Tab-separated table of C-alpha atoms and ligand atoms in Angstrom:
chain	number	residue	atom	x	y	z
H	1175	MET	CA	-5.633	9.342	13.921
H	1176	ASN	CA	-4.361	7.284	16.644
H	1177	VAL	CA	-4.523	10.407	19.199
H	1178	TYR	CA	-8.215	10.650	18.117
H	1179	ASP	CA	-8.893	6.969	18.546
H	1180	GLY	CA	-7.191	7.182	22.078
H	1181	GLN	CA	-9.333	10.037	23.189
H	1182	ARG	CA	-12.385	8.324	22.149
H	1183	ILE	CA	-11.443	5.193	24.033
H	1184	ALA	CA	-10.666	7.145	27.091
H	1185	ALA	CA	-13.904	8.904	26.808
H	1186	MET	CA	-15.951	5.693	26.430
H	1187	LEU	CA	-14.249	4.020	29.392
H	1188	GLU	CA	-14.955	7.248	31.438
H	1189	LYS	CA	-18.649	6.716	30.701
H	1190	HIS	CA	-18.168	3.154	32.282
H	1191	GLY	CA	-16.909	4.802	35.432
H	1192	LEU	CA	-13.031	4.085	34.961
H	1193	VAL	CA	-10.476	6.829	35.414
H	1194	GLN	CA	-7.131	7.340	33.892
H	1195	THR	CA	-3.960	6.255	35.493
H	1196	ASP	CA	-0.192	6.490	34.358
H	1197	ASN	CA	0.748	3.554	36.549
H	1198	VAL	CA	0.454	0.173	35.024
H	1199	GLU	CA	0.493	-1.545	38.448
H	1200	ASP	CA	-2.572	0.321	39.462
H	1201	ALA	CA	-4.578	-0.061	36.256
H	1202	ASP	CA	-7.791	-2.564	36.083
H	1203	ILE	CA	-7.608	-2.363	32.381
H	1204	ILE	CA	-4.442	-1.747	30.095
H	1205	ILE	CA	-5.051	-0.903	26.251
H	1206	LEU	CA	-2.152	-0.392	23.750
H	1207	ASN	CA	-3.510	1.636	20.885
H	1208	THR	CA	-1.221	0.532	18.146
H	1209	CYS	CA	0.467	1.545	14.788
H	1210	ALA	CA	1.562	-1.073	12.233
H	1211	VAL	CA	2.936	1.309	9.643
H	1212	ARG	CA	6.467	0.519	10.210
H	1213	ALA	CA	7.870	-2.790	11.601
H	1214	LYS	CA	9.430	-0.790	14.374
H	1215	ALA	CA	6.275	0.478	15.794
H	1216	THR	CA	4.763	-3.276	15.697
H	1217	ASP	CA	7.815	-4.493	17.473
H	1218	LYS	CA	7.555	-1.835	20.155
H	1219	VAL	CA	4.031	-3.096	20.771
H	1220	TYR	CA	5.114	-6.653	21.577
H	1221	SER	CA	8.189	-5.580	23.557
H	1222	ALA	CA	5.908	-3.242	25.815
H	1223	LEU	CA	3.329	-6.183	26.027
H	1224	GLY	CA	6.241	-8.287	27.402
H	1225	ARG	CA	6.849	-5.615	29.990
H	1226	ILE	CA	3.485	-4.947	30.907
H	1227	ARG	CA	2.052	-8.712	31.462
H	1228	ARG	CA	4.698	-8.928	34.215
H	1229	ALA	CA	4.118	-5.529	35.796
H	1230	LYS	CA	0.343	-5.568	35.702
H	1231	LYS	CA	-1.701	-6.485	38.831
H	1232	ASP	CA	-3.496	-10.012	38.997
H	1233	GLY	CA	-6.799	-9.971	37.027
H	1234	ALA	CA	-6.212	-6.657	35.178
H	1235	LEU	CA	-7.392	-6.799	31.932
H	1236	LEU	CA	-4.760	-6.516	29.004
H	1237	GLY	CA	-5.461	-5.712	25.375
H	1238	ILE	CA	-4.348	-4.218	22.061
H	1239	VAL	CA	-6.396	-2.079	19.723
H	1240	GLY	CA	-5.742	-0.472	16.394
H	1241	CYS	CA	-3.779	-1.636	13.446
H	1242	VAL	CA	-1.355	-4.073	15.152
H	1243	ALA	CA	-4.631	-5.701	16.284
H	1244	ARG	CA	-5.964	-5.945	12.966
H	1245	GLU	CA	-2.670	-7.306	11.605
H	1246	SER	CA	-1.949	-9.805	14.276
H	1247	GLY	CA	-5.540	-11.035	14.703
H	1248	ALA	CA	-5.864	-14.242	16.768
H	1249	ASP	CA	-2.214	-14.566	16.498
H	1250	ALA	CA	-1.738	-12.051	19.188
H	1251	PHE	CA	-3.280	-14.328	21.638
H	1252	LYS	CA	-0.803	-17.066	20.736
H	1253	ARG	CA	2.170	-14.732	21.159
H	1254	ILE	CA	0.949	-13.211	24.476
H	1255	PRO	CA	-1.558	-15.549	26.176
H	1256	GLU	CA	-2.257	-12.960	28.860
H	1257	LEU	CA	-4.066	-10.815	26.312
H	1258	ASN	CA	-7.948	-10.564	26.950
H	1259	PHE	CA	-8.821	-8.562	23.990
H	1260	VAL	CA	-7.523	-7.545	20.322
H	1261	LEU	CA	-9.814	-5.166	18.604
H	1262	GLY	CA	-9.103	-3.543	15.129
H	1263	PRO	CA	-9.189	0.118	14.280
H	1264	GLN	CA	-12.801	-0.095	13.062
H	1265	SER	CA	-14.140	-2.258	16.072
H	1266	TYR	CA	-12.880	-0.745	19.138
H	1267	HIS	CA	-16.193	0.658	20.057
H	1268	LYS	CA	-16.830	-3.124	21.060
H	1269	LEU	CA	-14.497	-2.641	24.099
H	1270	PRO	CA	-17.255	-2.439	26.710
H	1271	GLU	CA	-18.021	-5.973	26.026
H	1272	ILE	CA	-14.863	-6.995	27.751
H	1273	LEU	CA	-15.936	-5.256	30.853
H	1274	LYS	CA	-19.158	-7.114	31.050
H	1275	ASN	CA	-17.359	-10.531	30.207
H	1276	PRO	CA	-13.938	-10.125	31.612
H	1277	ASP	CA	-13.486	-14.035	31.511
H	1278	THR	CA	-13.611	-14.244	27.832
H	1279	LYS	CA	-11.052	-13.682	25.075
H	1280	LEU	CA	-12.550	-10.891	22.768
H	1281	LEU	CA	-11.488	-10.749	19.241
H	1282	ASN	CA	-12.845	-8.288	16.689
H	1283	ILE	CA	-10.933	-7.180	13.651
H	1284	ASP	CA	-14.045	-6.833	11.304
H	1285	MET	CA	-13.897	-4.082	8.797
H	1286	SER	CA	-17.289	-2.574	9.799
H	1287	GLY	CA	-16.626	0.725	7.940
H	1288	LEU	CA	-18.193	3.713	9.651
H	1289	GLU	CA	-20.266	1.834	12.458
H	1290	LYS	CA	-17.906	3.004	15.187
H	1291	PHE	CA	-18.796	6.702	14.667
H	1292	ASP	CA	-22.457	5.663	15.304
H	1293	GLU	CA	-21.866	3.619	18.417
H	1294	LEU	CA	-19.431	5.893	20.092
H	1295	PRO	CA	-20.739	8.177	22.683
H	1296	GLN	CA	-20.431	11.952	21.778
H	1297	MET	CA	-17.527	13.652	23.702
H	1298	THR	CA	-18.761	15.974	26.395
H	1299	LYS	CA	-15.711	17.801	26.713
H	1300	SER	CA	-13.189	18.700	23.972
H	1301	PRO	CA	-9.617	19.202	23.980
H	1302	LEU	CA	-8.506	22.878	22.667
H	1303	VAL	CA	-7.536	20.974	19.351
H	1304	ALA	CA	-10.401	18.663	18.346
H	1305	TYR	CA	-9.421	15.869	15.803
H	1306	ILE	CA	-12.332	15.120	13.696
H	1307	PRO	CA	-11.985	12.027	11.242
H	1308	ILE	CA	-13.932	12.564	8.125
H	1309	GLN	CA	-13.031	9.368	6.434
H	1310	GLU	CA	-11.750	5.848	7.142
H	1311	GLY	CA	-9.495	3.800	5.165
H	1312	CYS	CA	-7.851	4.615	1.823
H	1313	ASN	CA	-8.178	3.420	-1.626
H	1314	HIS	CA	-4.714	4.767	-3.085
H	1315	CYS	CA	-2.721	1.444	-2.599
H	1316	CYS	CA	0.694	2.889	-2.270
H	1317	THR	CA	2.802	-0.220	-2.714
H	1318	TYR	CA	4.760	0.388	0.555
H	1319	CYS	CA	1.679	1.042	2.709
H	1320	ILE	CA	-0.043	-1.383	5.120
H	1321	VAL	CA	-2.948	1.030	5.785
H	1322	PRO	CA	-5.408	-0.122	3.076
H	1323	TYR	CA	-5.081	-3.546	4.716
H	1324	THR	CA	-5.419	-2.355	8.311
H	1325	ARG	CA	-8.005	0.286	7.852
H	1326	GLY	CA	-9.989	-0.950	4.995
H	1327	ARG	CA	-11.207	0.784	1.884
H	1328	GLU	CA	-11.965	4.457	1.763
H	1329	LEU	CA	-15.288	5.751	3.119
H	1330	SER	CA	-16.294	9.279	3.593
H	1331	ARG	CA	-18.406	9.975	6.795
H	1332	PRO	CA	-21.601	11.863	6.033
H	1333	PHE	CA	-21.423	15.776	5.833
H	1334	LYS	CA	-23.972	16.196	8.645
H	1335	ASP	CA	-22.221	13.915	10.840
H	1336	VAL	CA	-19.062	15.483	10.609
H	1337	ILE	CA	-20.648	19.007	10.954
H	1338	ASN	CA	-22.457	17.745	14.247
H	1339	ASP	CA	-19.159	16.564	15.536
H	1340	THR	CA	-17.459	19.874	14.646
H	1341	ILE	CA	-20.290	21.899	16.409
H	1342	ASN	CA	-20.110	19.501	19.358
H	1343	ALA	CA	-16.414	20.166	19.675
H	1344	ALA	CA	-16.835	23.885	19.404
H	1345	LYS	CA	-19.554	23.894	22.103
H	1346	THR	CA	-17.519	21.771	24.475
H	1347	GLY	CA	-14.220	23.630	24.277
H	1348	ALA	CA	-12.373	23.225	20.913
H	1349	ILE	CA	-10.557	26.362	19.375
H	1350	GLU	CA	-8.739	24.472	16.591
H	1351	ILE	CA	-10.570	21.829	14.317
H	1352	CYS	CA	-8.144	19.281	12.558
H	1353	PHE	CA	-9.881	17.181	9.986
H	1354	LEU	CA	-8.404	13.715	9.704
H	1355	GLY	CA	-8.427	11.033	6.795
H	1356	GLN	CA	-5.574	8.884	5.250
H	1357	ASN	CA	-6.575	10.710	2.145
H	1358	VAL	CA	-8.275	13.653	3.706
H	1359	ASN	CA	-8.472	15.960	0.586
H	1360	GLY	CA	-10.058	13.157	-1.263
H	1361	TYR	CA	-13.192	13.570	0.950
H	1362	LYS	CA	-16.558	13.179	-1.108
H	1363	TYR	CA	-19.957	12.456	0.338
H	1364	THR	CA	-23.336	12.603	-1.679
H	1365	ASP	CA	-26.260	12.972	0.546
H	1366	GLU	CA	-29.648	11.528	-0.337
H	1367	LYS	CA	-30.689	14.502	-2.467
H	1368	GLY	CA	-27.699	13.969	-4.563
H	1369	LYS	CA	-25.643	17.014	-3.395
H	1370	LEU	CA	-21.922	16.386	-3.281
H	1371	TYR	CA	-19.787	17.776	-0.468
H	1372	LYS	CA	-16.096	18.086	-0.571
H	1373	LEU	CA	-13.514	19.193	2.120
H	1374	SER	CA	-13.787	22.647	1.111
H	1375	ASP	CA	-17.495	22.526	1.846
H	1376	LEU	CA	-16.564	21.151	5.198
H	1377	ILE	CA	-13.836	23.947	5.840
H	1378	ARG	CA	-16.411	26.697	4.840
H	1379	GLU	CA	-19.202	25.520	7.187
H	1380	THR	CA	-16.653	25.079	9.959
H	1381	ALA	CA	-15.293	28.581	9.625
H	1382	LYS	CA	-18.833	30.027	10.350
H	1383	LEU	CA	-18.488	28.798	14.082
H	1384	PRO	CA	-17.376	31.645	16.081
H	1385	GLU	CA	-15.546	29.526	18.928
H	1386	ILE	CA	-13.417	28.106	16.064
H	1387	HIS	CA	-10.196	30.064	15.135
H	1388	ARG	CA	-8.018	27.739	13.420
H	1389	ILE	CA	-8.661	24.857	10.906
H	1390	ARG	CA	-6.332	22.382	9.499
H	1391	PHE	CA	-6.405	18.981	7.871
H	1392	THR	CA	-4.042	15.965	7.394
H	1393	SER	CA	-2.868	14.035	5.476
H	1394	SER	CA	-3.271	15.045	1.917
H	1395	TYR	CA	-2.609	13.070	-1.451
H	1396	PRO	CA	-1.040	15.525	-3.968
H	1397	THR	CA	-3.425	14.850	-7.038
H	1398	GLU	CA	-6.455	15.333	-4.811
H	1399	MET	CA	-5.706	18.911	-4.112
H	1400	SER	CA	-8.472	20.293	-6.357
H	1401	ASP	CA	-8.841	23.907	-7.325
H	1402	ASP	CA	-11.782	24.586	-4.791
H	1403	LEU	CA	-9.422	23.527	-2.097
H	1404	ILE	CA	-6.629	25.517	-3.225
H	1405	GLU	CA	-8.857	28.485	-3.708
H	1406	ILE	CA	-10.302	28.381	-0.006
H	1407	PHE	CA	-6.634	28.830	1.234
H	1408	GLY	CA	-6.917	32.235	-0.225
H	1409	GLN	CA	-10.581	32.831	1.072
H	1410	GLU	CA	-10.744	31.553	4.476
H	1411	PRO	CA	-8.393	33.105	7.118
H	1412	LYS	CA	-9.032	30.669	9.617
H	1413	LEU	CA	-7.629	27.819	7.522
H	1414	LEU	CA	-3.957	27.688	8.826
H	1415	PRO	CA	-1.384	28.656	6.128
H	1416	PHE	CA	0.339	25.335	6.525
H	1417	LEU	CA	-0.116	22.177	4.542
H	1418	ASN	CA	1.059	18.599	4.908
H	1419	MET	CA	1.219	17.195	1.304
H	1420	PRO	CA	3.605	14.170	1.259
H	1421	ILE	CA	5.752	13.585	-1.871
H	1422	GLN	CA	7.627	10.607	-0.435
H	1423	SER	CA	10.354	10.781	-3.066
H	1424	GLY	CA	11.570	13.149	-5.631
H	1425	SER	CA	12.506	10.418	-8.249
H	1426	PRO	CA	9.714	9.822	-10.739
H	1427	ARG	CA	11.042	6.441	-11.249
H	1428	ILE	CA	10.549	5.386	-7.650
H	1429	LEU	CA	7.287	7.165	-7.282
H	1430	LYS	CA	5.948	4.980	-10.152
H	1431	LYS	CA	7.095	1.875	-8.441
H	1432	MET	CA	5.363	3.408	-5.103
H	1433	ASN	CA	2.248	3.665	-7.180
H	1434	ARG	CA	2.334	7.199	-6.299
H	1435	PRO	CA	1.682	10.442	-8.622
H	1436	ASP	CA	5.047	10.864	-10.630
H	1437	ASP	CA	4.698	14.039	-12.287
H	1438	ILE	CA	6.984	16.295	-10.228
H	1439	ASP	CA	6.102	19.349	-12.318
H	1440	ALA	CA	2.495	18.879	-11.565
H	1441	TYR	CA	3.190	18.678	-7.827
H	1442	LYS	CA	5.195	21.948	-8.112
H	1443	ALA	CA	2.504	23.619	-10.073
H	1444	ILE	CA	0.162	22.909	-7.041
H	1445	VAL	CA	2.428	24.452	-4.699
H	1446	LYS	CA	2.765	27.359	-7.014
H	1447	LYS	CA	-0.966	27.788	-7.092
H	1448	LEU	CA	-1.179	27.666	-3.264
H	1449	LYS	CA	1.545	30.216	-2.966
H	1450	SER	CA	-0.342	32.509	-5.501
H	1451	VAL	CA	-3.648	32.499	-3.482
H	1452	ARG	CA	-1.950	32.278	-0.029
H	1453	PRO	CA	1.806	33.879	-0.293
H	1454	ASN	CA	2.659	32.920	3.357
H	1455	ILE	CA	1.665	29.344	2.932
H	1456	GLN	CA	4.278	26.660	4.054
H	1457	ILE	CA	4.387	22.941	3.044
H	1458	SER	CA	5.470	19.868	4.906
H	1459	SER	CA	5.941	16.476	3.502
H	1460	ASP	CA	6.516	12.831	4.557
H	1461	PHE	CA	9.566	11.004	2.854
H	1462	ILE	CA	10.744	7.386	2.591
H	1463	VAL	CA	14.282	6.682	1.721
H	1464	GLY	CA	15.689	3.437	0.687
H	1465	PHE	CA	12.573	2.109	-1.312
H	1466	PRO	CA	13.525	-0.973	-3.248
H	1467	ASP	CA	15.662	-0.208	-6.237
H	1468	GLU	CA	16.325	3.432	-4.937
H	1469	ASN	CA	19.804	4.441	-6.463
H	1470	ASP	CA	21.978	7.319	-5.601
H	1471	GLU	CA	20.518	9.382	-8.464
H	1472	ASP	CA	16.883	8.861	-7.144
H	1473	PHE	CA	17.936	9.784	-3.563
H	1474	GLU	CA	19.693	12.939	-5.073
H	1475	GLN	CA	16.405	13.920	-6.614
H	1476	THR	CA	14.624	13.574	-3.245
H	1477	LEU	CA	17.177	16.030	-1.733
H	1478	GLN	CA	16.615	18.405	-4.669
H	1479	ILE	CA	13.086	18.475	-4.065
H	1480	ALA	CA	13.298	19.058	-0.420
H	1481	ARG	CA	15.766	21.982	-1.027
H	1482	GLU	CA	13.541	23.396	-3.696
H	1483	ILE	CA	10.026	23.145	-2.008
H	1484	LYS	CA	11.886	24.213	1.247
H	1485	TYR	CA	9.460	21.955	3.199
H	1486	ILE	CA	9.055	22.719	6.956
H	1487	ASN	CA	7.917	20.333	9.684
H	1488	SER	CA	8.525	17.084	7.624
H	1489	TYR	CA	8.728	13.609	8.414
H	1490	SER	CA	11.315	11.061	7.068
H	1491	PHE	CA	11.386	7.359	7.314
H	1492	LYS	CA	13.586	4.442	6.200
H	1493	TYR	CA	11.518	2.142	4.044
H	1494	SER	CA	10.264	-0.611	6.067
H	1495	PRO	CA	8.962	-3.952	4.315
H	1496	ARG	CA	5.389	-4.477	5.563
H	1497	PRO	CA	3.228	-7.588	5.404
H	1498	HIS	CA	0.316	-7.556	2.719
H	1499	THR	CA	2.195	-4.999	0.673
H	1500	ALA	CA	3.508	-5.204	-2.908
H	1501	ALA	CA	6.826	-3.514	-2.094
H	1502	ALA	CA	7.800	-6.053	0.571
H	1503	LEU	CA	8.050	-8.585	-2.411
H	1504	MET	CA	9.977	-6.393	-4.844
H	1505	GLY	CA	13.534	-7.164	-5.682
H	1506	ASN	CA	16.624	-5.112	-5.025
H	1507	GLN	CA	15.924	-4.189	-1.172
H	1508	ILE	CA	18.143	-1.599	0.027
H	1509	SER	CA	20.655	-2.365	2.787
H	1510	GLU	CA	19.922	-0.979	6.404
H	1511	GLN	CA	23.378	0.847	6.199
H	1512	ILE	CA	22.679	2.691	2.876
H	1513	LYS	CA	19.076	3.485	4.324
H	1514	SER	CA	20.674	4.989	7.428
H	1515	VAL	CA	23.124	7.082	5.443
H	1516	ARG	CA	20.428	8.354	3.172
H	1517	LEU	CA	18.154	9.351	5.957
H	1518	GLN	CA	20.875	11.141	7.810
H	1519	ARG	CA	21.663	13.193	4.678
H	1520	LEU	CA	17.811	13.945	4.094
H	1521	ASP	CA	17.506	14.958	7.623
H	1522	LEU	CA	20.320	17.477	7.448
H	1523	GLN	CA	18.506	19.202	4.555
H	1524	LEU	CA	15.211	19.131	6.338
H	1525	ASN	CA	16.836	20.593	9.437
H	1526	GLU	CA	18.347	23.292	7.501
H	1527	ASN	CA	15.054	24.144	6.003
H	1528	GLN	CA	13.492	24.194	9.387
H	1529	ARG	CA	16.180	26.362	10.929
H	1530	GLU	CA	16.180	28.810	8.040
H	1531	PHE	CA	12.255	29.139	8.191
H	1532	ASN	CA	12.234	29.259	12.050
H	1533	THR	CA	14.834	32.005	12.080
H	1534	SER	CA	12.885	33.991	9.499
H	1535	CYS	CA	9.923	34.177	12.002
H	1536	ILE	CA	12.161	36.209	14.345
H	1537	GLU	CA	10.470	39.727	15.045
H	1538	GLN	CA	7.216	38.530	13.590
H	1539	GLU	CA	4.046	38.473	15.681
H	1540	MET	CA	1.673	35.469	15.358
H	1541	VAL	CA	-1.395	34.504	17.013
H	1542	CYS	CA	-0.445	31.095	18.781
H	1543	LEU	CA	-2.447	28.334	20.505
H	1544	PHE	CA	-1.799	27.212	23.982
H	1545	GLU	CA	-0.683	23.638	24.195
H	1546	GLY	CA	0.505	23.188	27.811
H	1547	ASN	CA	3.273	23.706	30.391
H	1548	ASP	CA	6.734	22.657	29.697
H	1549	LYS	CA	8.654	20.346	31.915
H	1550	THR	CA	10.186	22.787	34.269
H	1551	GLY	CA	6.764	24.573	34.855
H	1552	LYS	CA	8.379	27.960	34.234
H	1553	HIS	CA	7.413	28.078	30.546
H	1554	LEU	CA	4.177	27.743	28.425
H	1555	VAL	CA	4.164	26.141	25.060
H	1556	PHE	CA	2.218	27.431	22.117
H	1557	ARG	CA	1.811	26.317	18.539
H	1558	THR	CA	2.100	28.718	15.725
H	1559	PRO	CA	-0.029	28.854	12.703
H	1560	TYR	CA	2.757	26.670	11.069
H	1561	MET	CA	2.610	24.115	13.852
H	1562	GLN	CA	6.101	25.293	15.361
H	1563	GLN	CA	6.509	24.959	19.010
H	1564	CYS	CA	6.935	28.493	20.614
H	1565	ILE	CA	7.990	28.755	24.268
H	1566	VAL	CA	7.334	31.804	26.374
H	1567	ASP	CA	8.039	32.664	29.914
H	1568	LYS	CA	5.130	31.996	32.135
H	1569	PRO	CA	3.162	35.163	32.952
H	1570	ASP	CA	1.926	36.023	36.452
H	1571	TYR	CA	-1.544	36.617	35.086
H	1572	GLU	CA	-4.255	34.203	33.669
H	1573	ILE	CA	-3.761	33.760	29.849
H	1574	THR	CA	-6.461	32.866	27.315
H	1575	PRO	CA	-5.840	30.051	24.898
H	1576	LEU	CA	-5.012	32.151	21.958
H	1577	GLN	CA	-2.182	34.829	22.455
H	1578	LYS	CA	-0.438	37.167	20.150
H	1579	ILE	CA	3.216	36.407	20.601
H	1580	LYS	CA	6.292	38.283	19.328
H	1581	ILE	CA	8.888	35.716	18.232
H	1582	THR	CA	12.330	36.607	19.744
H	1583	ASP	CA	14.473	33.734	19.018
H	1584	ALA	CA	14.741	30.427	17.067
H	1585	ASN	CA	16.595	27.196	16.456
H	1586	LYS	CA	15.776	24.308	14.341
H	1587	SER	CA	13.221	22.695	16.631
H	1588	CYS	CA	11.405	25.480	18.317
H	1589	LEU	CA	10.785	29.133	18.729
H	1590	ARG	CA	10.955	31.515	21.818
H	1591	GLY	CA	8.521	34.288	22.162
H	1592	GLU	CA	7.048	37.115	24.498
H	1593	ILE	CA	3.232	37.338	24.846
H	1594	ILE	CA	1.945	40.714	23.775
H	1595	LYS	CA	-0.650	41.998	26.165
Y	2384	SAH	N1	-2.134	8.230	4.491
Y	2384	SAH	C1	-1.351	8.470	5.616
Y	2384	SAH	C2	-0.488	7.401	6.009
Y	2384	SAH	C3	-0.086	7.276	7.230
Y	2384	SAH	S1	1.437	6.653	7.423
Y	2384	SAH	C4	-0.460	9.812	5.457
Y	2384	SAH	O1	-0.422	10.115	4.236
Y	2384	SAH	O2	0.042	10.301	6.357
Y	2384	SAH	C5	2.479	8.226	7.371
Y	2384	SAH	C6	3.761	8.187	6.625
Y	2384	SAH	O3	4.562	6.899	7.064
Y	2384	SAH	C7	3.615	7.992	5.170
Y	2384	SAH	O4	3.294	9.284	4.497
Y	2384	SAH	C8	4.904	7.545	4.677
Y	2384	SAH	O5	5.862	8.461	4.486
Y	2384	SAH	C9	5.360	6.632	5.834
Y	2384	SAH	N2	5.335	5.134	5.668
Y	2384	SAH	C10	4.176	4.442	5.321
Y	2384	SAH	N3	4.369	3.148	5.004
Y	2384	SAH	C11	5.873	3.111	5.295
Y	2384	SAH	C12	6.669	2.011	4.988
Y	2384	SAH	N4	6.346	0.709	4.624
Y	2384	SAH	N5	7.926	2.344	5.445
Y	2384	SAH	C13	8.338	3.435	5.940
Y	2384	SAH	N6	7.490	4.620	6.011
Y	2384	SAH	C14	6.310	4.267	5.665
């Protein structure tokens, strides 16, 4: 979501004649696009601001946008007096106002819902992977999560608007579409005639575009995985055989405290249905260890589910207490030391899953999407249909963005391959 917001901000400023620079010292305007989901992310913003305010040239505008802006509000100006603007995730389209009035302090953390989508100029050039947000906010209220506070209540964008964005992305260079939402598979939009549109409708419509070869979506909430959506994995070959469906914990007791779906058997049944319609599908998850009151037995259940589902490409985090969340006020907060040990043990398991899956890919041929050059300039980096990184020697001929690649080697973090001409 933040990558998308960053792309829109860049495109908006380019319309105003600005160009991007990697050098803080050269910049006329410096924008930190921020995440507040864990304390560490927020802390990083303020330490970066401390560095930047000294490094920036005189008169350069400095500001923060996104969830830390929303969370800090006017307080941010007190902490960093050099700040010129503080704009929340639903109001960054107001950014040009600071260009017009650089001597003011611009604060806007309004929850204006979908307004920004109408205000932002359409992209004129799309990256190969186009992120298309289909909703804002989230209504689930997991007790650890700050997102419902920073990004507001859940709103699905009109079906027609999303499809317009998708068509525009396809016409301007996209090959892959990634639909985005905090609760993406809960997308529901009813038009003026009363017709209901779901994520499966967006996928079906997008798959008709000849320019688009790959479709995926993130992040899914387990109980929103409706049958129509499961079935489309069996019907639509452009939909990648890979799904991020966070479980967070393997313990029903902890899941209840997280205000998450706590029926592990129901979760496994969804995975089973997905595998029955798409036998080669792989699942990834997000995990939180050290949630308040999590004991050894709860944690063992998390390891158990990680082993059983054989998750690939997963994310794991130590629980971080956040303002405006219920879990931050719960008793039995877990020590940093225990959180660290549990995270290490979980990561060992996740790495083992990953290595096992990566190794099983050797000798397979996969159509992969070009991502960029590696640091040495001697290799090209591709993404497999499972979003693994695959590195190939740079050929001496021009390549197209989609290439058939034979996987020749693997370790836990990436694959090696050869382009098949
Ligand atoms: N709805 C989005 C939420 C983004 S946060 C999604 O499902 O991806 C991404 C991940 O961060 C969550 O899935 C969760 O595993 C983790 N997370 C959220 N709040 C957290 C917290 N307070 N401490 C640690 N990890 C957290």
